[in-house]
PDB file of C-alpha atoms in Angstrom:
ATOM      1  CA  UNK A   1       0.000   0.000   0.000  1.00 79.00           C
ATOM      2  CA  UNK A   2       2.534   2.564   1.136  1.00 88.00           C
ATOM      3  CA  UNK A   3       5.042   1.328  -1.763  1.00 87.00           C
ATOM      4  CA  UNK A   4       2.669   1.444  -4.599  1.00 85.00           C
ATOM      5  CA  UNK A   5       1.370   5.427  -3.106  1.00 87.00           C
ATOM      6  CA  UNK A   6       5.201   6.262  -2.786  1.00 91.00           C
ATOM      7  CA  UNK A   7       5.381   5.649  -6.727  1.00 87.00           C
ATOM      8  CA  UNK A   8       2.941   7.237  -7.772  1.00 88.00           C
ATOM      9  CA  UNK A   9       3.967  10.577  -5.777  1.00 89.00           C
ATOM     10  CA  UNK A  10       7.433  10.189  -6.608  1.00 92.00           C
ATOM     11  CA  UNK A  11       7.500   9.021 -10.598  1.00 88.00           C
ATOM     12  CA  UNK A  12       7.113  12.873 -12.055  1.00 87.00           C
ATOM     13  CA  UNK A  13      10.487  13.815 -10.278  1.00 90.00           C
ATOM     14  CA  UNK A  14      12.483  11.574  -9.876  1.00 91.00           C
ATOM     15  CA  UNK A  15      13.667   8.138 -11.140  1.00 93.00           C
ATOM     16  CA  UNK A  16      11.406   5.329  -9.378  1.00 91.00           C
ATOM     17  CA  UNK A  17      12.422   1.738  -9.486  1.00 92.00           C
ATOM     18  CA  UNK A  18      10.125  -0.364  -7.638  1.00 89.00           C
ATOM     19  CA  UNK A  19      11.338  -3.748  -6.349  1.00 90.00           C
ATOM     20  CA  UNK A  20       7.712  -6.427  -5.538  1.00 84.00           C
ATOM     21  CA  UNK A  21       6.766  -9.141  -5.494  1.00 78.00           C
ATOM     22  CA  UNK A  22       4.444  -8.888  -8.017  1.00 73.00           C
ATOM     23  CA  UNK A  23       4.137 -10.293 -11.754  1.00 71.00           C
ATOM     24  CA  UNK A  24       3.907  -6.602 -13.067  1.00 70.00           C
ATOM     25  CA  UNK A  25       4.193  -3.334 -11.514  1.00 66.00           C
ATOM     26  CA  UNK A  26       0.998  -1.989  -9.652  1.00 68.00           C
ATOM     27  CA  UNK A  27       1.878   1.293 -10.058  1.00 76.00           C
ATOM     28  CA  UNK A  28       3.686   3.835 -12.032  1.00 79.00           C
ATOM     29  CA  UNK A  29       7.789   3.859 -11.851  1.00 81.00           C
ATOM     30  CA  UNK A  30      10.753   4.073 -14.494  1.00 83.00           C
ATOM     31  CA  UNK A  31      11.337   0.569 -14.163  1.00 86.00           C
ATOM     32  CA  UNK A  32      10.207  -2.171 -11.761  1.00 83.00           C
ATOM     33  CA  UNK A  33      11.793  -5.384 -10.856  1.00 86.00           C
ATOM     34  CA  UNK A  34      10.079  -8.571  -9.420  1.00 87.00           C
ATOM     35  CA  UNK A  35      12.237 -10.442  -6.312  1.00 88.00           C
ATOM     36  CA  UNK A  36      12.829 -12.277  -3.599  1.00 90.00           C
ATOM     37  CA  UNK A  37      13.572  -9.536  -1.144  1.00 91.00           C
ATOM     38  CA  UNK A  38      15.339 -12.689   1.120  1.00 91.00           C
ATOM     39  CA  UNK A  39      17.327 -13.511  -1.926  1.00 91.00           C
ATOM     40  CA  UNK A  40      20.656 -11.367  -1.273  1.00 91.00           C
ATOM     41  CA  UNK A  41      22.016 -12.014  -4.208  1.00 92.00           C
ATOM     42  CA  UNK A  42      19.528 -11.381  -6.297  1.00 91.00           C
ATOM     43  CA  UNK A  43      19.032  -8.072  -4.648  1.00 91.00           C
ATOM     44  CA  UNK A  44      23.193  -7.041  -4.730  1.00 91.00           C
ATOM     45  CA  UNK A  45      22.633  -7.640  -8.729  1.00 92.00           C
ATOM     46  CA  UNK A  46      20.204  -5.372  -8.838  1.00 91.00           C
ATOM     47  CA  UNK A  47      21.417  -2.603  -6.786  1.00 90.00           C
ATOM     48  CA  UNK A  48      25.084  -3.252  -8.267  1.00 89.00           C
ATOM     49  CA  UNK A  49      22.854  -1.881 -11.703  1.00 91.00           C
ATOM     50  CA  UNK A  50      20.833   0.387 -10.479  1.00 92.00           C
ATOM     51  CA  UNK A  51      23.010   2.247  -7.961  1.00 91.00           C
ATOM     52  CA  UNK A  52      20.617   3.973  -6.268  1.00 93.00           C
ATOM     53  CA  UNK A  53      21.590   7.357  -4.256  1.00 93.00           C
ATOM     54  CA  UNK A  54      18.124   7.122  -2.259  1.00 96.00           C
ATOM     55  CA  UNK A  55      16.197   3.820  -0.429  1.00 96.00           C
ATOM     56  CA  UNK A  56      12.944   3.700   1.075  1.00 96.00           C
ATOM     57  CA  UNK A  57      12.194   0.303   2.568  1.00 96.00           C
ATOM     58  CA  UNK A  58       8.843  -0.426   3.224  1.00 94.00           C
ATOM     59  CA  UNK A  59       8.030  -3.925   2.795  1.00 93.00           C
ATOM     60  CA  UNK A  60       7.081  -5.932   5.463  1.00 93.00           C
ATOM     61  CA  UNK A  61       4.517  -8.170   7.043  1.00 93.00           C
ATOM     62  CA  UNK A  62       2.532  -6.218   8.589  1.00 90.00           C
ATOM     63  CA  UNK A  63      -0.337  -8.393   9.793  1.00 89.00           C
ATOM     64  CA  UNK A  64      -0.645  -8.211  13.602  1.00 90.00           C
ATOM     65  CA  UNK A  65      -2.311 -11.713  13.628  1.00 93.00           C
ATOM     66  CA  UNK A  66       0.206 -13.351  11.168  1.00 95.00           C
ATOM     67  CA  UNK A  67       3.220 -12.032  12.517  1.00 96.00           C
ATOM     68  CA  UNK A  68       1.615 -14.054  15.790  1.00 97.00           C
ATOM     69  CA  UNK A  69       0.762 -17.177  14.509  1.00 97.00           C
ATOM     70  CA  UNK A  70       3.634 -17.628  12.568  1.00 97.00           C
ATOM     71  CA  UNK A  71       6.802 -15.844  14.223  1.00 96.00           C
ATOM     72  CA  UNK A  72       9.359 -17.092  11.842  1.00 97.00           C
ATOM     73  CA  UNK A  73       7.819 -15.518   9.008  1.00 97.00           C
ATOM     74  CA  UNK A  74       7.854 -12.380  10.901  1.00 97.00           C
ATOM     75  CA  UNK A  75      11.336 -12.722  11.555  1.00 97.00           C
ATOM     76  CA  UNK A  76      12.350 -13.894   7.993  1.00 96.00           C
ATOM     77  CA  UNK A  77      10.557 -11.110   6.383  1.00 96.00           C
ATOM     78  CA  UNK A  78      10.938  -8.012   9.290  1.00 97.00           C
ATOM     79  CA  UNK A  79      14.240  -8.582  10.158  1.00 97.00           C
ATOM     80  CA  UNK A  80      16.265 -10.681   7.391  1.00 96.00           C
ATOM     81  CA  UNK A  81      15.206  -8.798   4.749  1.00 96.00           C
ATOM     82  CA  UNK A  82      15.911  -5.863   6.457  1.00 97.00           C
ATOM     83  CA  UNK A  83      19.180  -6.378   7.059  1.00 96.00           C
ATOM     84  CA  UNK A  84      19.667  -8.042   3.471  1.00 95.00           C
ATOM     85  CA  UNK A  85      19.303  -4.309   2.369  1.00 95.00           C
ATOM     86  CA  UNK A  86      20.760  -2.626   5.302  1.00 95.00           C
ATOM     87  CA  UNK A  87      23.432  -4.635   4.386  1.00 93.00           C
ATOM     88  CA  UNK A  88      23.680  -3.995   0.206  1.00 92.00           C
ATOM     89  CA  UNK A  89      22.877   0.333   0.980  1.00 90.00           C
ATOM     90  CA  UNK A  90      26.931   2.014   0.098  1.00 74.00           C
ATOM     91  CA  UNK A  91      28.439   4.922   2.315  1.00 77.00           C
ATOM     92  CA  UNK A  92      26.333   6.750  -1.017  1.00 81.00           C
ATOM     93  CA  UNK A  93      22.933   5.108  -0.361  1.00 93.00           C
ATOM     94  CA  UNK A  94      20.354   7.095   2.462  1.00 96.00           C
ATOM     95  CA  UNK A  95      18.420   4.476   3.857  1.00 97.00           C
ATOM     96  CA  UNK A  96      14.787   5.257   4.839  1.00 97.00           C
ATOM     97  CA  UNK A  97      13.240   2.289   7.049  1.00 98.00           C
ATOM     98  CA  UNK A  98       9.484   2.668   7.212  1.00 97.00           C
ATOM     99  CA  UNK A  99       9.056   1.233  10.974  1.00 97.00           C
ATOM    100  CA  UNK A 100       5.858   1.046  13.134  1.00 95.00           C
ATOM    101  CA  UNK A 101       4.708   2.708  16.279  1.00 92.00           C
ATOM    102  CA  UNK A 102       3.742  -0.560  17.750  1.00 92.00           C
ATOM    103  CA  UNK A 103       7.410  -0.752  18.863  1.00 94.00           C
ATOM    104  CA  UNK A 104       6.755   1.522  21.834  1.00 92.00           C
ATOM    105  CA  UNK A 105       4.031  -1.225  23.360  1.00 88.00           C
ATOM    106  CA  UNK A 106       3.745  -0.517  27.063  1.00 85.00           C
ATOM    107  CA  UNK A 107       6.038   2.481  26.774  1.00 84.00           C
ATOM    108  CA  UNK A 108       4.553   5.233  28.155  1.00 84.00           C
ATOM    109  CA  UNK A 109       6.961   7.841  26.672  1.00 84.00           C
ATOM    110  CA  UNK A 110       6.912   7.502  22.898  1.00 82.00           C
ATOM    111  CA  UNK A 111       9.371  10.207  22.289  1.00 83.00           C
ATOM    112  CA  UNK A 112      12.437   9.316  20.356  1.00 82.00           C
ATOM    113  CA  UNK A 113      14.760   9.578  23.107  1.00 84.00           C
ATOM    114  CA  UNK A 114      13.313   6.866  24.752  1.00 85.00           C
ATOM    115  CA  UNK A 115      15.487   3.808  24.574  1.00 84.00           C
ATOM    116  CA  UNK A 116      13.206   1.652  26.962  1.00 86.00           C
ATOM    117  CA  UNK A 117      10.912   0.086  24.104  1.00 90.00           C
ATOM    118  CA  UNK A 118       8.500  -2.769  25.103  1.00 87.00           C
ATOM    119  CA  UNK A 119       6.951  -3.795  22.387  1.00 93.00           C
ATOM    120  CA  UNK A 120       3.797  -6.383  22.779  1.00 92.00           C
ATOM    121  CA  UNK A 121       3.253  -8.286  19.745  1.00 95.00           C
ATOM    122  CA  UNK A 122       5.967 -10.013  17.092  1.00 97.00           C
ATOM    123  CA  UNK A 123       4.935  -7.547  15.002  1.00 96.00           C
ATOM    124  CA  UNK A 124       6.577  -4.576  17.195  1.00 96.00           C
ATOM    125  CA  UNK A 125       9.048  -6.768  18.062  1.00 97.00           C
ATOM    126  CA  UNK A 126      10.625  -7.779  14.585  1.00 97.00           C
ATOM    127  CA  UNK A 127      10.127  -3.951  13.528  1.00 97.00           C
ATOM    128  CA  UNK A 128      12.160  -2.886  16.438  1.00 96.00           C
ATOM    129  CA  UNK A 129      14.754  -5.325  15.558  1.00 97.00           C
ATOM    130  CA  UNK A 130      14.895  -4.291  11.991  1.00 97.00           C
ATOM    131  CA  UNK A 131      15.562  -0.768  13.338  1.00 97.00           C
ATOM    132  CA  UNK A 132      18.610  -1.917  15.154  1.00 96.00           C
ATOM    133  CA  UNK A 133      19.948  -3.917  11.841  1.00 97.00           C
ATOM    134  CA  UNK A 134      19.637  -0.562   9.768  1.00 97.00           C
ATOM    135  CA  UNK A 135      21.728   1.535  12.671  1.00 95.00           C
ATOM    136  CA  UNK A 136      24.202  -1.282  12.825  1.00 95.00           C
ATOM    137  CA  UNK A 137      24.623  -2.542   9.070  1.00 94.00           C
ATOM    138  CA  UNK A 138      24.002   1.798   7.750  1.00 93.00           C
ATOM    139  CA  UNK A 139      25.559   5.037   8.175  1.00 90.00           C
ATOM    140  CA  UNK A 140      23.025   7.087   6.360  1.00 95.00           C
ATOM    141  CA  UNK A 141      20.010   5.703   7.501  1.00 96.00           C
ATOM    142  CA  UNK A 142      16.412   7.431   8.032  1.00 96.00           C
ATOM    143  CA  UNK A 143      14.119   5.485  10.690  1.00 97.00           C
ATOM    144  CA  UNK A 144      10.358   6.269  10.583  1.00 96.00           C
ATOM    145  CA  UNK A 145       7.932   5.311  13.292  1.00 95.00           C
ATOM    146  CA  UNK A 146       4.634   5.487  11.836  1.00 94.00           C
ATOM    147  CA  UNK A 147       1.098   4.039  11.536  1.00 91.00           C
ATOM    148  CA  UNK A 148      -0.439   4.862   7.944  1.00 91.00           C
ATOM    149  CA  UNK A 149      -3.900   4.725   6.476  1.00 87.00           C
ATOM    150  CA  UNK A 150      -4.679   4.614   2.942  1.00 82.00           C
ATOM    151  CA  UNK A 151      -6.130   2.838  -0.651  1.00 77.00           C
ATOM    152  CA  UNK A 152      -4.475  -0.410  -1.638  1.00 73.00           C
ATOM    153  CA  UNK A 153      -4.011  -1.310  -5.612  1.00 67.00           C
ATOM    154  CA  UNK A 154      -4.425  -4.842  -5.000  1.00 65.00           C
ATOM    155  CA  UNK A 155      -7.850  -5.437  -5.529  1.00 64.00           C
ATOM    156  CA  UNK A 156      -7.469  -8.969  -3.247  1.00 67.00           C
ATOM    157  CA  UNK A 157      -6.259  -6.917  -0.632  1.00 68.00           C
ATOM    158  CA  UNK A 158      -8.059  -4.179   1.807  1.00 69.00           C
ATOM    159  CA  UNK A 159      -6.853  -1.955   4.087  1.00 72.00           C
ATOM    160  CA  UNK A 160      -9.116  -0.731   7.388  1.00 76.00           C
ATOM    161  CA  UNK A 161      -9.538   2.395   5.861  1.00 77.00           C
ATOM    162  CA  UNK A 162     -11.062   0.806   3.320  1.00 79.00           C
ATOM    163  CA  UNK A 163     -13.272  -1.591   4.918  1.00 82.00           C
ATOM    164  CA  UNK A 164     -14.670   1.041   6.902  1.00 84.00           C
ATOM    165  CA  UNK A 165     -15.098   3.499   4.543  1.00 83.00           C
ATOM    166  CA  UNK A 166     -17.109   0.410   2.115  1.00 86.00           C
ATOM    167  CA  UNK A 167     -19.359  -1.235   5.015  1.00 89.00           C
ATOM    168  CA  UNK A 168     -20.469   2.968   6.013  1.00 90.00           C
ATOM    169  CA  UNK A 169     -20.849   3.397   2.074  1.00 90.00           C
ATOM    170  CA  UNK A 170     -23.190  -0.051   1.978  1.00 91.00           C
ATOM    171  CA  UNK A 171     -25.081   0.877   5.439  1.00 93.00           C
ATOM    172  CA  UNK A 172     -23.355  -1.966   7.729  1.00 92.00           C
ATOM    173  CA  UNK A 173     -23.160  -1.617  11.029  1.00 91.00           C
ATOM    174  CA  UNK A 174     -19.558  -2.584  12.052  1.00 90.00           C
ATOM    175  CA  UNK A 175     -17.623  -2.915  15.558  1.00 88.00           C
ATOM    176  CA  UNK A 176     -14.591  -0.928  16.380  1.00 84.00           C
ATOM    177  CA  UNK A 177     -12.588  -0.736  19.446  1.00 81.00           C
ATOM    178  CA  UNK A 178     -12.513   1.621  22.811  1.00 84.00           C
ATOM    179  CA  UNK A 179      -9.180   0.689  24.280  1.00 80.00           C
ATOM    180  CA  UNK A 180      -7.020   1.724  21.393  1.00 72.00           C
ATOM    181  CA  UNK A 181      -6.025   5.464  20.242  1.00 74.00           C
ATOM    182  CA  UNK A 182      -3.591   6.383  17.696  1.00 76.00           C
ATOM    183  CA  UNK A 183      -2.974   8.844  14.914  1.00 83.00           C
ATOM    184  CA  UNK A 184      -2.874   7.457  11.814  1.00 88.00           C
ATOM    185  CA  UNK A 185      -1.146   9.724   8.599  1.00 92.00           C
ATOM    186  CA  UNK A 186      -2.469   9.257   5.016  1.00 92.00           C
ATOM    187  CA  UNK A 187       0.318   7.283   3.103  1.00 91.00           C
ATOM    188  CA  UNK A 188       1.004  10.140   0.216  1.00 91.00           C
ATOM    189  CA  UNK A 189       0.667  13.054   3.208  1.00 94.00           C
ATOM    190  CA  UNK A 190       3.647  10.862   4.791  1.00 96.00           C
ATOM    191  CA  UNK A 191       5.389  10.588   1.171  1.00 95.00           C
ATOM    192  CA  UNK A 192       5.809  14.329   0.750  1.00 96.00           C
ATOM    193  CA  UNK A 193       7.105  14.117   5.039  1.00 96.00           C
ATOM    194  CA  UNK A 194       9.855  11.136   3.767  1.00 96.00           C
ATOM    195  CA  UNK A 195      11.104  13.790   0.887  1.00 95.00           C
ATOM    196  CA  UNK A 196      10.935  16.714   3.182  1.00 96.00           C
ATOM    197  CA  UNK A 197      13.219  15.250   5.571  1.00 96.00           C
ATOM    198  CA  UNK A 198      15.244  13.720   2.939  1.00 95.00           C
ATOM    199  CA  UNK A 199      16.175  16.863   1.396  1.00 95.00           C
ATOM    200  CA  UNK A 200      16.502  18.389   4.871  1.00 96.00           C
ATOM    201  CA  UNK A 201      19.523  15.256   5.480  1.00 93.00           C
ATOM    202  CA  UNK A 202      17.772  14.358   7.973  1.00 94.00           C
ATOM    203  CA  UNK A 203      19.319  10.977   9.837  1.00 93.00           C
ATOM    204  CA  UNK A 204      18.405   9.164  12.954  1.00 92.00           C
TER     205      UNK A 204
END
């Protein structure tokens, strides 16, 4: 969702090249790549070719409830693949890690100068670790703790934004929560924050 918005914001300025997973590109980019994101090799050949001066990593499983139910995947695809390109970004490459504000958990203090993170679920867990693989593994590196909300291109796939907006739209009644508050930010509002920041150097 946030990768396919990103393009689409980004593709009249600059050069996009969008790696997925994917048969075809979703959305609009100079040139897009289909891969196995766990495959380092794969990904080193591409980079070695493309040589890109700017990263943005947002892929991820983001599924609360899969990341639970199935912890190794969490870990394969939060935390190896992050450091896979962690790993392949040169002393020329900015890295921008999309992380997740479910790594403060029981934290009370969710400023960044709090070091005392107690994350609840695998999901905040294997985020948190993929934040300490792109400080140790990246000099230039961009860390972004954020909860997003927008419109997915997958048809298959639906965001809660989404749902709710279609089940209001259709007259359902649905069920929400009372014990949860956060502030979401709309993916391509958060796209023009990552370039802001970016052409501010921004690191940390």
């Amino acid at each position: 969702m946030l990768g396919s918005s990103l393009c689409r914001l980004y593709n009249n300025k600059h050069k996009v090249y969008a790696f997925h997973r994917d048969k075809v590109s979703l959305s609009s980019c100079t040139a897009d790549y289909s891969l196995d994101l766990m495959d380092s090799n794969q990904l080193d050949a591409q980079f070695s070719q493309i040589k890109p001066d700017l990263v943005i990593h947002c892929a991820g499983l983001t599924s609360i409830d899969v990341c639970e139910k199935e912890p190794t995947l969490a870990h394969e695809a939060n935390i190896t693949v992050t450091e896979n390109v962690a790993r392949i970004c040169s002393n020329e490459t900015k890295l921008v890690y999309i992380s997740t504000d479910q790594v403060y958990g029981k934290a009370s203090d969710h400023s960044e100068i709090n070091t005392v993170l107690q994350p609840v679920n695998q999901y905040g867990k294997t985020k948190l670790q993929g934040e300490q693989k792109v400080k140790e593994l990246c000099t230039d590196h961009l860390i972004i703790r954020t909860n997003i909300f927008g419109w997915n291109v997958k048809p298959e796939r639906m965001s809660s934004a989404e749902w709710i907006y279609r089940s209001l739209k259709k007259g359902k009644e649905i069920t929400l929560f009372t014990d949860y508050t956060f502030s979401p930010v709309y993916t391509e509002c958060l796209g023009d924050i990552i370039m802001q920041l970016v052409d501010k150097d921004f690191t940390g």
